[in-house]
């Protein structure tokens, strides 16, 4: 069985073909980063228009790359939410319409379920149940995962997502959009311990998180200390250490509360090297194991959508003839497959 996956929820057009015997047969990605860079953030209308330009050519490229014809595809999975509604509508409309024209089923995929299942594409895939830390530009959450569609949200950010906090702080420090990876690189030159940022919401019970205060803390530190090159690197280091430490404390707590030993980390921020190093150390200490997607599947991509869609199609779930786009869609309202 082969599924074509279409991801257009934000600023990346991702197309992939997943085969349940042979894995990913083709994976195409077009990033709109350059388009939005001048504005310092994603401009929704520009994002939608660019998805219109890129989606169909990338589907053609994926089929060609995999040496397949439309008749070799058994179903189409598209991201239906959460995300920017205009951007979602492009992928949803193309996915739903192609499926109708080709006489194949279409399935609407939850973007965060895609991220959550991305480590399943690796050779060393985690077994259920596990705790997932999802950290992207739009969401930060801890989820207990007992199977496909069996998700219990244990905690989430009450304000900015972790990636959003990285991007906003990076912007304050004069780094280009999206600043997360650049800030993380700058942090590697920083002096540990010169500045200490707070670890928000770790001194009280619970698994919710908050990251917007750290951005303000960074702004105040820059105002007080100036922004010569070394000071900026030291601030970046302190910011990153605070975010990562906070995430690690919450993960440790979630594992303790659930009694689970497997941790999955996914979403754009899971590409962060410092986060990976800290969590590896923590999991060794706890005698557990941590799983990640490969770097290219940490950020938005079509492969995770094709994979998640395949699981739904196999369970006999597909959409009626309507275009489904859900900008706000709680993860724990999905049905088990
Ligand atoms: O999952 P993703 O591609 O998109 C959403 O679903 O939001 O995540 C993008 C986010 C951005 O905020 C980006 O700055 C952040 O992930 N990110 C990073 C790193 N790589 C990507 N943040 C910190 N360190 C990184 N290495
Ligand atoms: Zn994402």
PDB file of N, CA, C and O in Angstrom, residues 135-198:
ATOM      1  N   UNK A 135       7.677  19.700  20.403  1.00  0.00           N
ATOM      2  CA  UNK A 135       8.146  21.086  20.511  1.00  0.00           C
ATOM      3  C   UNK A 135       8.360  21.660  19.111  1.00  0.00           C
ATOM      4  O   UNK A 135       9.342  21.365  18.446  1.00  0.00           O
ATOM      5  N   UNK A 136       7.392  22.483  18.688  1.00  0.00           N
ATOM      6  CA  UNK A 136       7.496  23.062  17.347  1.00  0.00           C
ATOM      7  C   UNK A 136       7.356  24.571  17.449  1.00  0.00           C
ATOM      8  O   UNK A 136       7.407  25.143  18.538  1.00  0.00           O
ATOM      9  N   UNK A 137       7.168  25.222  16.294  1.00  0.00           N
ATOM     10  CA  UNK A 137       7.000  26.672  16.297  1.00  0.00           C
ATOM     11  C   UNK A 137       5.622  27.078  16.809  1.00  0.00           C
ATOM     12  O   UNK A 137       5.439  28.178  17.322  1.00  0.00           O
ATOM     13  N   UNK A 138       4.655  26.192  16.672  1.00  0.00           N
ATOM     14  CA  UNK A 138       3.287  26.522  17.064  1.00  0.00           C
ATOM     15  C   UNK A 138       2.826  25.862  18.356  1.00  0.00           C
ATOM     16  O   UNK A 138       1.882  26.326  18.981  1.00  0.00           O
ATOM     17  N   UNK A 139       3.469  24.774  18.749  1.00  0.00           N
ATOM     18  CA  UNK A 139       2.996  24.016  19.912  1.00  0.00           C
ATOM     19  C   UNK A 139       4.143  23.495  20.768  1.00  0.00           C
ATOM     20  O   UNK A 139       5.205  23.164  20.246  1.00  0.00           O
ATOM     21  N   UNK A 140       3.879  23.391  22.070  1.00  0.00           N
ATOM     22  CA  UNK A 140       4.761  22.654  22.981  1.00  0.00           C
ATOM     23  C   UNK A 140       3.852  21.829  23.849  1.00  0.00           C
ATOM     24  O   UNK A 140       2.995  22.383  24.531  1.00  0.00           O
ATOM     25  N   UNK A 141       3.997  20.533  23.810  1.00  0.00           N
ATOM     26  CA  UNK A 141       3.146  19.706  24.665  1.00  0.00           C
ATOM     27  C   UNK A 141       3.790  18.381  25.032  1.00  0.00           C
ATOM     28  O   UNK A 141       4.680  17.901  24.338  1.00  0.00           O
ATOM     29  N   UNK A 142       3.324  17.866  26.154  1.00  0.00           N
ATOM     30  CA  UNK A 142       3.718  16.540  26.599  1.00  0.00           C
ATOM     31  C   UNK A 142       2.486  15.656  26.466  1.00  0.00           C
ATOM     32  O   UNK A 142       1.403  16.027  26.913  1.00  0.00           O
ATOM     33  N   UNK A 143       2.661  14.511  25.833  1.00  0.00           N
ATOM     34  CA  UNK A 143       1.517  13.657  25.526  1.00  0.00           C
ATOM     35  C   UNK A 143       1.822  12.222  25.948  1.00  0.00           C
ATOM     36  O   UNK A 143       2.921  11.726  25.695  1.00  0.00           O
ATOM     37  N   UNK A 144       0.865  11.586  26.583  1.00  0.00           N
ATOM     38  CA  UNK A 144       0.983  10.153  26.825  1.00  0.00           C
ATOM     39  C   UNK A 144       0.379   9.458  25.605  1.00  0.00           C
ATOM     40  O   UNK A 144      -0.769   9.729  25.231  1.00  0.00           O
ATOM     41  N   UNK A 145       1.163   8.592  24.985  1.00  0.00           N
ATOM     42  CA  UNK A 145       0.734   7.944  23.742  1.00  0.00           C
ATOM     43  C   UNK A 145       0.594   6.437  23.973  1.00  0.00           C
ATOM     44  O   UNK A 145       1.585   5.760  24.257  1.00  0.00           O
ATOM     45  N   UNK A 146      -0.632   5.928  23.869  1.00  0.00           N
ATOM     46  CA  UNK A 146      -0.855   4.496  24.081  1.00  0.00           C
ATOM     47  C   UNK A 146      -1.074   3.735  22.792  1.00  0.00           C
ATOM     48  O   UNK A 146      -1.208   2.513  22.809  1.00  0.00           O
ATOM     49  N   UNK A 147      -1.161   4.444  21.680  1.00  0.00           N
ATOM     50  CA  UNK A 147      -1.372   3.814  20.376  1.00  0.00           C
ATOM     51  C   UNK A 147      -1.748   4.911  19.402  1.00  0.00           C
ATOM     52  O   UNK A 147      -1.833   6.085  19.791  1.00  0.00           O
ATOM     53  N   UNK A 148      -1.991   4.532  18.148  1.00  0.00           N
ATOM     54  CA  UNK A 148      -2.393   5.531  17.146  1.00  0.00           C
ATOM     55  C   UNK A 148      -3.726   6.156  17.572  1.00  0.00           C
ATOM     56  O   UNK A 148      -4.704   5.446  17.796  1.00  0.00           O
ATOM     57  N   UNK A 149      -3.760   7.447  17.712  1.00  0.00           N
ATOM     58  CA  UNK A 149      -4.994   8.149  18.074  1.00  0.00           C
ATOM     59  C   UNK A 149      -5.339   8.064  19.557  1.00  0.00           C
ATOM     60  O   UNK A 149      -6.354   8.603  19.988  1.00  0.00           O
ATOM     61  N   UNK A 150      -4.501   7.381  20.332  1.00  0.00           N
ATOM     62  CA  UNK A 150      -4.776   7.275  21.785  1.00  0.00           C
ATOM     63  C   UNK A 150      -3.827   8.204  22.523  1.00  0.00           C
ATOM     64  O   UNK A 150      -2.765   7.794  22.993  1.00  0.00           O
ATOM     65  N   UNK A 151      -4.224   9.480  22.550  1.00  0.00           N
ATOM     66  CA  UNK A 151      -3.353  10.529  23.060  1.00  0.00           C
ATOM     67  C   UNK A 151      -3.983  11.234  24.247  1.00  0.00           C
ATOM     68  O   UNK A 151      -5.124  11.677  24.179  1.00  0.00           O
ATOM     69  N   UNK A 152      -3.201  11.347  25.311  1.00  0.00           N
ATOM     70  CA  UNK A 152      -3.644  12.116  26.466  1.00  0.00           C
ATOM     71  C   UNK A 152      -2.659  13.268  26.654  1.00  0.00           C
ATOM     72  O   UNK A 152      -1.471  13.030  26.902  1.00  0.00           O
ATOM     73  N   UNK A 153      -3.156  14.486  26.480  1.00  0.00           N
ATOM     74  CA  UNK A 153      -2.258  15.643  26.651  1.00  0.00           C
ATOM     75  C   UNK A 153      -2.014  15.839  28.140  1.00  0.00           C
ATOM     76  O   UNK A 153      -2.953  16.055  28.912  1.00  0.00           O
ATOM     77  N   UNK A 154      -0.751  15.724  28.548  1.00  0.00           N
ATOM     78  CA  UNK A 154      -0.403  15.817  29.972  1.00  0.00           C
ATOM     79  C   UNK A 154      -0.127  17.256  30.379  1.00  0.00           C
ATOM     80  O   UNK A 154      -0.315  17.644  31.523  1.00  0.00           O
ATOM     81  N   UNK A 155       0.350  18.044  29.418  1.00  0.00           N
ATOM     82  CA  UNK A 155       0.659  19.439  29.713  1.00  0.00           C
ATOM     83  C   UNK A 155       1.009  20.149  28.427  1.00  0.00           C
ATOM     84  O   UNK A 155       1.360  19.514  27.430  1.00  0.00           O
ATOM     85  N   UNK A 156       0.867  21.478  28.436  1.00  0.00           N
ATOM     86  CA  UNK A 156       1.249  22.240  27.235  1.00  0.00           C
ATOM     87  C   UNK A 156       1.639  23.653  27.611  1.00  0.00           C
ATOM     88  O   UNK A 156       1.443  24.075  28.753  1.00  0.00           O
ATOM     89  N   UNK A 157       2.164  24.378  26.645  1.00  0.00           N
ATOM     90  CA  UNK A 157       2.566  25.747  26.934  1.00  0.00           C
ATOM     91  C   UNK A 157       1.323  26.616  27.069  1.00  0.00           C
ATOM     92  O   UNK A 157       0.403  26.529  26.260  1.00  0.00           O
ATOM     93  N   UNK A 158       1.329  27.459  28.088  1.00  0.00           N
ATOM     94  CA  UNK A 158       0.168  28.332  28.294  1.00  0.00           C
ATOM     95  C   UNK A 158       0.340  29.639  27.518  1.00  0.00           C
ATOM     96  O   UNK A 158      -0.566  30.453  27.467  1.00  0.00           O
ATOM     97  N   UNK A 159       1.533  29.855  26.943  1.00  0.00           N
ATOM     98  CA  UNK A 159       1.720  31.053  26.107  1.00  0.00           C
ATOM     99  C   UNK A 159       2.513  30.669  24.854  1.00  0.00           C
ATOM    100  O   UNK A 159       2.016  29.925  24.034  1.00  0.00           O
ATOM    101  N   UNK A 160       3.735  31.179  24.703  1.00  0.00           N
ATOM    102  CA  UNK A 160       4.502  30.875  23.491  1.00  0.00           C
ATOM    103  C   UNK A 160       4.933  29.410  23.445  1.00  0.00           C
ATOM    104  O   UNK A 160       5.252  28.813  24.473  1.00  0.00           O
ATOM    105  N   UNK A 161       4.991  28.858  22.246  1.00  0.00           N
ATOM    106  CA  UNK A 161       5.578  27.533  22.066  1.00  0.00           C
ATOM    107  C   UNK A 161       7.101  27.680  22.187  1.00  0.00           C
ATOM    108  O   UNK A 161       7.638  28.787  22.040  1.00  0.00           O
ATOM    109  N   UNK A 162       7.795  26.560  22.432  1.00  0.00           N
ATOM    110  CA  UNK A 162       9.252  26.618  22.609  1.00  0.00           C
ATOM    111  C   UNK A 162       9.929  27.210  21.366  1.00  0.00           C
ATOM    112  O   UNK A 162      10.800  28.083  21.465  1.00  0.00           O
ATOM    113  N   UNK A 163       9.516  26.747  20.185  1.00  0.00           N
ATOM    114  CA  UNK A 163      10.128  27.245  18.945  1.00  0.00           C
ATOM    115  C   UNK A 163       9.850  28.733  18.746  1.00  0.00           C
ATOM    116  O   UNK A 163      10.713  29.496  18.295  1.00  0.00           O
ATOM    117  N   UNK A 164       8.644  29.126  19.100  1.00  0.00           N
ATOM    118  CA  UNK A 164       8.247  30.532  18.984  1.00  0.00           C
ATOM    119  C   UNK A 164       9.115  31.390  19.910  1.00  0.00           C
ATOM    120  O   UNK A 164       9.545  32.491  19.534  1.00  0.00           O
ATOM    121  N   UNK A 165       9.375  30.896  21.118  1.00  0.00           N
ATOM    122  CA  UNK A 165      10.223  31.630  22.064  1.00  0.00           C
ATOM    123  C   UNK A 165      11.642  31.758  21.504  1.00  0.00           C
ATOM    124  O   UNK A 165      12.272  32.822  21.598  1.00  0.00           O
ATOM    125  N   UNK A 166      12.145  30.676  20.901  1.00  0.00           N
ATOM    126  CA  UNK A 166      13.466  30.730  20.255  1.00  0.00           C
ATOM    127  C   UNK A 166      13.455  31.802  19.164  1.00  0.00           C
ATOM    128  O   UNK A 166      14.356  32.635  19.090  1.00  0.00           O
ATOM    129  N   UNK A 167      12.413  31.777  18.316  1.00  0.00           N
ATOM    130  CA  UNK A 167      12.368  32.704  17.176  1.00  0.00           C
ATOM    131  C   UNK A 167      12.231  34.155  17.632  1.00  0.00           C
ATOM    132  O   UNK A 167      12.883  35.051  17.095  1.00  0.00           O
ATOM    133  N   UNK A 168      11.382  34.399  18.636  1.00  0.00           N
ATOM    134  CA  UNK A 168      11.176  35.775  19.103  1.00  0.00           C
ATOM    135  C   UNK A 168      12.422  36.318  19.791  1.00  0.00           C
ATOM    136  O   UNK A 168      12.787  37.483  19.623  1.00  0.00           O
ATOM    137  N   UNK A 169      13.076  35.476  20.578  1.00  0.00           N
ATOM    138  CA  UNK A 169      14.297  35.916  21.265  1.00  0.00           C
ATOM    139  C   UNK A 169      15.398  36.169  20.239  1.00  0.00           C
ATOM    140  O   UNK A 169      16.145  37.155  20.331  1.00  0.00           O
ATOM    141  N   UNK A 170      15.470  35.307  19.243  1.00  0.00           N
ATOM    142  CA  UNK A 170      16.476  35.482  18.186  1.00  0.00           C
ATOM    143  C   UNK A 170      16.263  36.819  17.474  1.00  0.00           C
ATOM    144  O   UNK A 170      17.213  37.543  17.173  1.00  0.00           O
ATOM    145  N   UNK A 171      15.002  37.151  17.225  1.00  0.00           N
ATOM    146  CA  UNK A 171      14.666  38.406  16.546  1.00  0.00           C
ATOM    147  C   UNK A 171      15.140  39.599  17.383  1.00  0.00           C
ATOM    148  O   UNK A 171      15.739  40.538  16.857  1.00  0.00           O
ATOM    149  N   UNK A 172      14.889  39.509  18.687  1.00  0.00           N
ATOM    150  CA  UNK A 172      15.348  40.554  19.621  1.00  0.00           C
ATOM    151  C   UNK A 172      16.860  40.735  19.548  1.00  0.00           C
ATOM    152  O   UNK A 172      17.383  41.818  19.746  1.00  0.00           O
ATOM    153  N   UNK A 173      17.536  39.626  19.276  1.00  0.00           N
ATOM    154  CA  UNK A 173      19.004  39.662  19.252  1.00  0.00           C
ATOM    155  C   UNK A 173      19.532  39.995  17.861  1.00  0.00           C
ATOM    156  O   UNK A 173      20.733  39.907  17.610  1.00  0.00           O
ATOM    157  N   UNK A 174      18.605  40.346  16.968  1.00  0.00           N
ATOM    158  CA  UNK A 174      19.018  40.782  15.629  1.00  0.00           C
ATOM    159  C   UNK A 174      19.323  39.650  14.667  1.00  0.00           C
ATOM    160  O   UNK A 174      19.947  39.862  13.621  1.00  0.00           O
ATOM    161  N   UNK A 175      18.876  38.432  14.989  1.00  0.00           N
ATOM    162  CA  UNK A 175      19.131  37.297  14.081  1.00  0.00           C
ATOM    163  C   UNK A 175      17.994  37.196  13.061  1.00  0.00           C
ATOM    164  O   UNK A 175      16.867  37.605  13.322  1.00  0.00           O
ATOM    165  N   UNK A 176      18.292  36.636  11.893  1.00  0.00           N
ATOM    166  CA  UNK A 176      17.296  36.515  10.833  1.00  0.00           C
ATOM    167  C   UNK A 176      16.221  35.483  11.178  1.00  0.00           C
ATOM    168  O   UNK A 176      16.435  34.602  12.001  1.00  0.00           O
ATOM    169  N   UNK A 177      15.105  35.554  10.467  1.00  0.00           N
ATOM    170  CA  UNK A 177      14.015  34.593  10.646  1.00  0.00           C
ATOM    171  C   UNK A 177      14.271  33.344   9.809  1.00  0.00           C
ATOM    172  O   UNK A 177      14.710  33.482   8.677  1.00  0.00           O
ATOM    173  N   UNK A 178      13.950  32.148  10.256  1.00  0.00           N
ATOM    174  CA  UNK A 178      13.563  31.807  11.625  1.00  0.00           C
ATOM    175  C   UNK A 178      14.806  31.646  12.476  1.00  0.00           C
ATOM    176  O   UNK A 178      15.718  30.900  12.133  1.00  0.00           O
ATOM    177  N   UNK A 179      14.832  32.338  13.592  1.00  0.00           N
ATOM    178  CA  UNK A 179      16.070  32.467  14.357  1.00  0.00           C
ATOM    179  C   UNK A 179      16.436  31.289  15.245  1.00  0.00           C
ATOM    180  O   UNK A 179      17.561  31.241  15.747  1.00  0.00           O
ATOM    181  N   UNK A 180      15.502  30.348  15.466  1.00  0.00           N
ATOM    182  CA  UNK A 180      15.772  29.230  16.386  1.00  0.00           C
ATOM    183  C   UNK A 180      17.125  28.566  16.151  1.00  0.00           C
ATOM    184  O   UNK A 180      17.979  28.543  17.048  1.00  0.00           O
ATOM    185  N   UNK A 181      17.352  28.045  14.930  1.00  0.00           N
ATOM    186  CA  UNK A 181      18.624  27.358  14.687  1.00  0.00           C
ATOM    187  C   UNK A 181      19.827  28.310  14.788  1.00  0.00           C
ATOM    188  O   UNK A 181      20.898  27.903  15.250  1.00  0.00           O
ATOM    189  N   UNK A 182      19.652  29.591  14.398  1.00  0.00           N
ATOM    190  CA  UNK A 182      20.763  30.551  14.465  1.00  0.00           C
ATOM    191  C   UNK A 182      21.109  30.880  15.917  1.00  0.00           C
ATOM    192  O   UNK A 182      22.278  30.959  16.296  1.00  0.00           O
ATOM    193  N   UNK A 183      20.058  31.059  16.735  1.00  0.00           N
ATOM    194  CA  UNK A 183      20.297  31.337  18.153  1.00  0.00           C
ATOM    195  C   UNK A 183      21.039  30.168  18.793  1.00  0.00           C
ATOM    196  O   UNK A 183      21.961  30.346  19.591  1.00  0.00           O
ATOM    197  N   UNK A 184      20.629  28.966  18.407  1.00  0.00           N
ATOM    198  CA  UNK A 184      21.255  27.779  18.979  1.00  0.00           C
ATOM    199  C   UNK A 184      22.736  27.702  18.586  1.00  0.00           C
ATOM    200  O   UNK A 184      23.590  27.305  19.392  1.00  0.00           O
ATOM    201  N   UNK A 185      23.054  28.131  17.351  1.00  0.00           N
ATOM    202  CA  UNK A 185      24.449  28.139  16.919  1.00  0.00           C
ATOM    203  C   UNK A 185      25.251  29.196  17.695  1.00  0.00           C
ATOM    204  O   UNK A 185      26.361  28.954  18.141  1.00  0.00           O
ATOM    205  N   UNK A 186      24.629  30.371  17.881  1.00  0.00           N
ATOM    206  CA  UNK A 186      25.282  31.441  18.637  1.00  0.00           C
ATOM    207  C   UNK A 186      25.548  30.994  20.082  1.00  0.00           C
ATOM    208  O   UNK A 186      26.599  31.291  20.664  1.00  0.00           O
ATOM    209  N   UNK A 187      24.591  30.241  20.638  1.00  0.00           N
ATOM    210  CA  UNK A 187      24.704  29.782  22.027  1.00  0.00           C
ATOM    211  C   UNK A 187      25.938  28.906  22.238  1.00  0.00           C
ATOM    212  O   UNK A 187      26.505  28.864  23.334  1.00  0.00           O
ATOM    213  N   UNK A 188      26.351  28.215  21.169  1.00  0.00           N
ATOM    214  CA  UNK A 188      27.524  27.329  21.295  1.00  0.00           C
ATOM    215  C   UNK A 188      28.794  28.115  21.591  1.00  0.00           C
ATOM    216  O   UNK A 188      29.772  27.576  22.118  1.00  0.00           O
ATOM    217  N   UNK A 189      28.812  29.427  21.249  1.00  0.00           N
ATOM    218  CA  UNK A 189      29.981  30.280  21.544  1.00  0.00           C
ATOM    219  C   UNK A 189      29.861  30.933  22.921  1.00  0.00           C
ATOM    220  O   UNK A 189      30.741  31.680  23.348  1.00  0.00           O
ATOM    221  N   UNK A 190      28.735  30.702  23.607  1.00  0.00           N
ATOM    222  CA  UNK A 190      28.466  31.406  24.861  1.00  0.00           C
ATOM    223  C   UNK A 190      29.196  30.821  26.063  1.00  0.00           C
ATOM    224  O   UNK A 190      29.587  29.656  26.071  1.00  0.00           O
ATOM    225  N   UNK A 191      29.370  31.665  27.082  1.00  0.00           N
ATOM    226  CA  UNK A 191      30.021  31.238  28.322  1.00  0.00           C
ATOM    227  C   UNK A 191      28.950  30.715  29.276  1.00  0.00           C
ATOM    228  O   UNK A 191      28.084  31.474  29.698  1.00  0.00           O
ATOM    229  N   UNK A 192      29.031  29.424  29.647  1.00  0.00           N
ATOM    230  CA  UNK A 192      28.016  28.899  30.564  1.00  0.00           C
ATOM    231  C   UNK A 192      28.098  29.629  31.910  1.00  0.00           C
ATOM    232  O   UNK A 192      29.188  29.887  32.416  1.00  0.00           O
ATOM    233  N   UNK A 193      26.942  29.975  32.447  1.00  0.00           N
ATOM    234  CA  UNK A 193      26.895  30.520  33.802  1.00  0.00           C
ATOM    235  C   UNK A 193      27.057  32.021  33.925  1.00  0.00           C
ATOM    236  O   UNK A 193      26.859  32.570  35.004  1.00  0.00           O
ATOM    237  N   UNK A 194      27.421  32.725  32.831  1.00  0.00           N
ATOM    238  CA  UNK A 194      27.559  34.178  32.988  1.00  0.00           C
ATOM    239  C   UNK A 194      26.195  34.798  33.303  1.00  0.00           C
ATOM    240  O   UNK A 194      26.097  35.691  34.143  1.00  0.00           O
ATOM    241  N   UNK A 195      25.163  34.335  32.628  1.00  0.00           N
ATOM    242  CA  UNK A 195      23.800  34.768  32.962  1.00  0.00           C
ATOM    243  C   UNK A 195      22.983  33.537  33.318  1.00  0.00           C
ATOM    244  O   UNK A 195      23.174  32.472  32.738  1.00  0.00           O
ATOM    245  N   UNK A 196      22.100  33.689  34.278  1.00  0.00           N
ATOM    246  CA  UNK A 196      21.200  32.582  34.633  1.00  0.00           C
ATOM    247  C   UNK A 196      19.763  33.061  34.438  1.00  0.00           C
ATOM    248  O   UNK A 196      19.336  34.017  35.083  1.00  0.00           O
ATOM    249  N   UNK A 197      19.057  32.392  33.535  1.00  0.00           N
ATOM    250  CA  UNK A 197      17.652  32.716  33.296  1.00  0.00           C
ATOM    251  C   UNK A 197      16.769  31.810  34.159  1.00  0.00           C
ATOM    252  O   UNK A 197      17.176  30.704  34.509  1.00  0.00           O
ATOM    253  N   UNK A 198      15.539  32.253  34.476  1.00  0.00           N
ATOM    254  CA  UNK A 198      14.647  31.392  35.284  1.00  0.00           C
ATOM    255  C   UNK A 198      14.208  30.140  34.515  1.00  0.00           C
ATOM    256  O   UNK A 198      14.295  30.099  33.289  1.00  0.00           O
TER     257      UNK A 198
END
